[in-house]
XYZ file of C-alpha atoms in Angstrom:
362
model
C 9.373 21.615 -21.429
C 7.424 18.420 -21.976
C 6.340 17.785 -25.537
C 2.825 16.736 -26.425
C 2.367 13.044 -27.208
C -0.589 10.769 -27.730
C -2.272 9.813 -24.467
C -2.425 6.056 -24.019
C -2.951 3.727 -21.106
C -1.029 4.086 -17.862
C 0.197 0.469 -17.789
C 1.058 -2.232 -20.309
C -1.673 -2.734 -22.892
C -3.881 -5.682 -22.012
C -2.530 -5.934 -18.464
C -4.664 -6.623 -15.411
C -3.149 -3.502 -13.848
C -4.550 -1.330 -16.638
C -7.902 -3.066 -16.384
C -7.929 -2.351 -12.640
C -7.423 1.361 -13.286
C -10.229 1.406 -15.842
C -12.546 -0.346 -13.387
C -11.733 2.207 -10.681
C -12.742 4.955 -13.090
C -16.129 3.245 -13.517
C -16.747 3.061 -9.758
C -18.882 5.429 -7.685
C -15.918 7.294 -6.171
C -16.510 11.068 -6.055
C -13.763 11.955 -8.517
C -15.144 15.471 -8.802
C -13.571 16.145 -5.381
C -10.175 15.972 -7.077
C -11.119 18.058 -10.134
C -8.466 20.682 -10.906
C -6.444 19.854 -7.787
C -2.761 19.250 -7.090
C -2.022 15.878 -5.494
C 1.293 15.220 -3.733
C 2.240 11.519 -3.477
C 5.243 10.329 -1.470
C 6.873 6.968 -2.028
C 5.881 7.215 -5.675
C 8.161 4.347 -6.728
C 6.550 1.910 -4.273
C 3.541 -0.259 -5.041
C 0.937 1.983 -3.381
C 2.502 5.284 -4.414
C 3.121 4.340 -8.055
C -0.370 2.850 -8.332
C -1.873 6.108 -7.053
C 0.151 8.068 -9.618
C -1.153 5.866 -12.428
C -4.676 6.060 -11.033
C -4.770 9.863 -11.108
C -3.211 9.888 -14.580
C -5.953 7.521 -15.716
C -8.523 9.850 -14.155
C -7.165 12.741 -16.185
C -7.298 10.765 -19.418
C -10.687 9.146 -18.870
C -12.544 11.802 -16.878
C -10.689 15.011 -17.792
C -10.029 15.770 -14.117
C -7.138 18.159 -14.816
C -5.211 16.946 -11.764
C -1.571 17.962 -11.335
C 0.318 15.016 -9.840
C 3.527 15.564 -7.878
C 5.345 12.246 -7.464
C 7.887 12.514 -4.646
C 10.840 10.118 -5.028
C 14.406 9.747 -3.797
C 15.787 7.984 -6.863
C 15.223 9.723 -10.194
C 16.604 6.780 -12.185
C 14.210 4.383 -10.476
C 11.310 6.713 -11.263
C 12.380 6.986 -14.891
C 12.544 3.209 -15.244
C 9.205 2.691 -13.507
C 7.137 5.352 -15.274
C 8.854 5.501 -18.673
C 6.814 7.456 -21.238
C 4.353 8.564 -18.565
C 6.957 11.160 -17.583
C 6.121 12.903 -20.867
C 2.631 13.624 -19.580
C 2.477 17.325 -18.793
C 0.409 16.830 -15.631
C 3.043 14.617 -13.970
C 5.858 16.272 -12.017
C 8.712 14.391 -10.348
C 9.835 15.908 -7.035
C 13.230 14.535 -5.991
C 14.101 14.743 -2.308
C 14.488 12.834 0.935
C 11.379 13.429 3.037
C 13.288 12.791 6.246
C 14.316 16.399 5.606
C 11.885 19.360 5.496
C 9.940 19.536 2.226
C 10.274 22.713 0.177
C 7.619 22.763 -2.521
C 6.565 26.187 -3.769
C 3.394 25.281 -5.616
C -0.132 24.705 -4.355
C -0.999 21.343 -2.815
C -4.588 20.231 -2.266
C -4.202 16.564 -1.304
C -1.357 14.514 0.146
C -1.004 10.732 0.050
C 1.917 9.776 2.278
C 2.938 6.216 1.416
C 6.674 6.182 2.244
C 7.769 3.380 4.535
C 10.413 0.719 4.989
C 8.668 -2.477 3.860
C 11.388 -5.148 3.871
C 11.556 -7.141 7.108
C 15.306 -7.616 6.676
C 15.737 -3.836 6.599
C 13.642 -3.472 9.772
C 15.926 -5.907 11.601
C 19.281 -4.718 10.251
C 18.495 -0.984 10.242
C 15.861 -0.333 12.921
C 17.043 3.248 13.520
C 16.587 4.125 9.855
C 13.198 2.400 9.905
C 12.007 4.532 12.823
C 13.566 7.716 11.493
C 11.989 7.300 8.059
C 8.562 6.808 9.639
C 8.682 9.618 12.164
C 10.637 12.325 10.340
C 8.935 11.700 7.017
C 5.451 11.852 8.484
C 6.226 14.899 10.605
C 7.458 16.794 7.561
C 4.454 15.797 5.468
C 2.063 16.891 8.213
C 3.883 20.206 8.463
C 3.556 20.558 4.685
C -0.166 19.755 4.895
C -0.585 22.411 7.571
C 1.391 24.987 5.580
C -0.538 24.351 2.349
C -3.981 24.148 4.044
C -4.717 20.912 2.200
C -8.235 19.637 1.640
C -7.250 16.119 2.641
C -4.295 13.949 3.616
C -4.031 10.176 3.872
C -1.288 8.560 5.929
C -0.706 4.973 4.818
C -0.294 2.966 7.990
C -0.337 -0.781 8.584
C -2.205 -3.486 10.430
C 1.077 -4.094 12.274
C 0.145 -1.237 14.631
C -2.032 -3.811 16.397
C 0.920 -5.888 17.548
C -0.421 -8.984 19.309
C -4.091 -8.280 20.098
C -6.373 -9.975 22.600
C -6.869 -13.503 21.229
C -10.406 -13.603 22.614
C -11.561 -10.928 20.156
C -13.588 -12.290 17.253
C -12.798 -9.163 15.232
C -10.194 -6.467 15.757
C -11.509 -2.928 15.344
C -9.525 0.300 15.204
C -9.743 0.605 19.020
C -8.280 -2.824 19.806
C -4.521 -2.195 19.954
C -2.486 -5.060 21.371
C 0.993 -5.682 22.757
C 4.224 -4.769 20.952
C 7.552 -6.024 22.303
C 9.836 -2.981 22.105
C 12.869 -5.178 22.857
C 12.381 -6.864 19.484
C 14.239 -4.698 16.936
C 11.667 -5.494 14.258
C 9.199 -3.510 16.350
C 10.877 -0.442 14.844
C 8.323 -0.766 12.054
C 5.151 -1.276 14.095
C 6.104 1.286 16.760
C 7.020 3.713 13.994
C 3.563 3.321 12.507
C 1.959 3.870 15.920
C 3.842 7.085 16.634
C 3.026 8.376 13.137
C -0.670 7.757 13.667
C -0.329 9.607 16.966
C 1.277 12.500 15.070
C -1.656 12.531 12.648
C -4.118 12.690 15.527
C -2.099 15.477 17.130
C -1.945 17.597 13.960
C -5.659 17.081 13.384
C -6.505 18.128 16.951
C -4.094 21.047 17.340
C -3.918 22.457 13.809
C -7.047 21.125 12.128
C -5.132 19.155 9.489
C -7.685 16.923 7.677
C -5.637 13.727 7.861
C -6.875 10.150 8.055
C -4.767 7.011 8.672
C -5.282 3.995 6.411
C -4.372 0.790 8.241
C -3.687 -1.480 5.304
C -4.003 -5.208 5.418
C -1.331 -6.949 3.359
C -1.791 -5.536 -0.119
C -0.909 -7.220 -3.391
C -2.141 -7.782 -6.901
C -1.554 -6.798 -10.505
C 1.392 -4.436 -10.870
C 3.434 -5.839 -7.999
C 6.994 -4.521 -8.245
C 9.765 -6.829 -9.467
C 11.771 -6.074 -6.306
C 8.956 -7.222 -4.012
C 9.855 -10.413 -2.171
C 7.055 -10.683 0.375
C 5.545 -14.073 1.048
C 2.555 -13.820 -1.310
C 4.853 -12.799 -4.166
C 7.137 -15.742 -3.396
C 4.096 -18.020 -3.581
C 3.136 -16.507 -6.941
C 6.649 -17.061 -8.314
C 6.492 -20.662 -7.144
C 3.219 -21.030 -9.030
C 4.669 -19.512 -12.195
C 7.784 -21.720 -12.056
C 5.810 -24.793 -10.959
C 8.057 -25.146 -7.903
C 7.051 -26.386 -4.477
C 6.266 -23.679 -1.905
C 8.774 -23.727 0.975
C 7.611 -22.246 4.289
C 10.252 -21.114 6.810
C 7.747 -20.843 9.673
C 4.828 -22.990 10.821
C 2.658 -20.629 8.804
C 0.113 -20.243 11.589
C 0.002 -16.438 11.492
C -3.432 -15.304 10.385
C -3.096 -13.003 7.412
C -5.473 -10.179 6.515
C -5.363 -9.253 2.847
C -6.739 -6.830 0.305
C -6.335 -6.569 -3.456
C -4.577 -3.461 -4.796
C -7.611 -2.177 -6.741
C -9.775 -2.274 -3.627
C -7.049 -0.556 -1.583
C -6.719 2.263 -4.124
C -10.457 2.878 -4.025
C -10.359 3.071 -0.233
C -7.454 5.541 -0.269
C -9.249 7.749 -2.792
C -12.330 7.797 -0.568
C -10.268 8.646 2.530
C -8.749 11.553 0.640
C -12.031 13.450 0.887
C -14.026 11.721 3.647
C -13.719 10.179 7.073
C -13.070 11.649 10.511
C -9.937 13.740 10.879
C -7.186 12.194 12.962
C -8.769 8.730 12.949
C -7.592 5.370 11.553
C -9.488 3.094 9.155
C -8.832 -0.590 8.527
C -8.649 -1.443 4.832
C -9.194 -5.170 4.547
C -11.161 -7.773 2.629
C -12.669 -9.703 5.517
C -13.345 -12.652 3.207
C -9.631 -13.021 2.441
C -8.592 -13.839 6.004
C -6.487 -16.999 6.309
C -3.339 -18.514 7.768
C -0.124 -18.352 5.757
C -0.156 -22.126 5.394
C -3.766 -21.988 4.148
C -2.798 -19.413 1.532
C 0.127 -21.591 0.452
C -2.228 -24.544 0.015
C -4.711 -22.375 -1.896
C -1.970 -21.436 -4.368
C -0.764 -25.027 -4.686
C -4.213 -26.570 -5.055
C -6.431 -23.883 -6.619
C -3.981 -21.829 -8.682
C -1.686 -24.712 -9.672
C -4.320 -27.464 -9.714
C -2.328 -29.541 -7.243
C 0.776 -29.666 -9.458
C 3.016 -28.280 -6.692
C 3.233 -29.024 -2.950
C 3.716 -27.089 0.289
C 6.814 -28.039 2.301
C 8.374 -26.743 5.535
C 11.998 -25.777 6.196
C 12.092 -23.896 9.505
C 15.431 -22.318 10.613
C 16.564 -22.290 14.240
C 16.218 -18.530 14.501
C 13.384 -16.848 12.637
C 14.860 -13.501 13.733
C 17.674 -14.064 11.248
C 15.071 -13.750 8.520
C 13.249 -10.884 10.194
C 9.881 -12.602 10.388
C 7.109 -10.926 12.325
C 5.841 -12.847 15.371
C 2.921 -15.201 14.736
C -0.316 -13.269 15.163
C -3.912 -14.454 15.331
C -6.059 -11.528 14.291
C -9.141 -10.966 12.164
C -9.458 -7.325 11.159
C -12.836 -5.629 10.948
C -13.491 -3.415 7.930
C -16.812 -2.103 9.221
C -15.613 1.463 9.833
C -14.271 1.829 6.284
C -17.363 0.215 4.796
C -19.473 2.834 6.576
C -17.909 5.378 4.192
C -19.414 3.523 1.228
C -16.445 1.289 0.387
C -16.567 -2.443 -0.169
C -13.837 -4.801 -1.444
C -14.604 -6.848 -4.549
C -11.650 -9.131 -5.333
C -11.245 -12.418 -3.448
C -7.983 -14.277 -2.854
C -8.176 -16.608 -5.853
C -8.916 -13.801 -8.295
C -6.218 -11.639 -6.671
C -3.615 -14.329 -7.339
C -4.861 -14.929 -10.866
C -4.663 -11.238 -11.728
C -1.256 -10.774 -10.102
C 0.261 -13.820 -11.805
C -1.147 -12.768 -15.205
C 0.929 -9.558 -15.057
C 4.101 -11.017 -13.545
C 7.062 -11.679 -15.892
C 7.370 -15.251 -17.125
C 10.531 -17.070 -18.229
C 10.522 -17.626 -21.966
């Protein structure tokens, strides 16, 4: 039995992450759609999942939404470390299981946010079978749960990597413009896994009427990034904090599509109650499109005022590091914006907010 304790913020006091949550609460999202509901969130120890948990907790505290949050995790110790005193909140329930197995939850579920995925490129290369299995089995079981519980809405968190290598002649890539994926490249276990899961969502929507939408996320980062995250933008931020030169292990010509975590959360909340069933939606800040090498220079010159440099150290085999193939793609966010969403945070502010919350050496 959880004891009553004073309700405080959902993140560290004075953090950019807490400010982001407060700003979301002040937005025009239809929070009343979630009033009195039960929300089931998978991958609740990942960046997207944990941020959603904190967001709904903030909604309860600020807007008295009376939402019951079920945070599905595999590692109870990791959840305890991540959420700390938030686990004392009576509306937060930790569900411990492996979603590659059928989910047995006896209570009511109104909304599902399925965020579980392998995210480390090294894992995709070294364990492609596990990568595919986690995607397919996990999503199948969550869709079956959504069907069983007659949910009001489900969001499957997909990725822009479903596009593979699109037609280079396209000025913008819309949700219909899927490109080529090399299935002989073991790293394709991730992108092909995302494709088959989106296909599953479409199938469950068509055959069983499950109200599921797929969120094709651009690369997402910002305040609250996890300490274990080692993706390229986090490496750049650590270089900025430590005043160390940025070392690129590729030519850096891949064109990145990005979106700040606060803007992504708002989009996911909107997709929970709106959008066309079985369809995908790009979630991207179109103004934050740039090459990896351009982003590195932005950090060196704008964030660090030119006090660090960008250098190149390219290995013979990029596959050893599990890098995705170089892609030239500019995502269109028009379909998501038609639902009333618009991103607010540009690349410079995103880095400033992320770095503010990241641990610093004393």
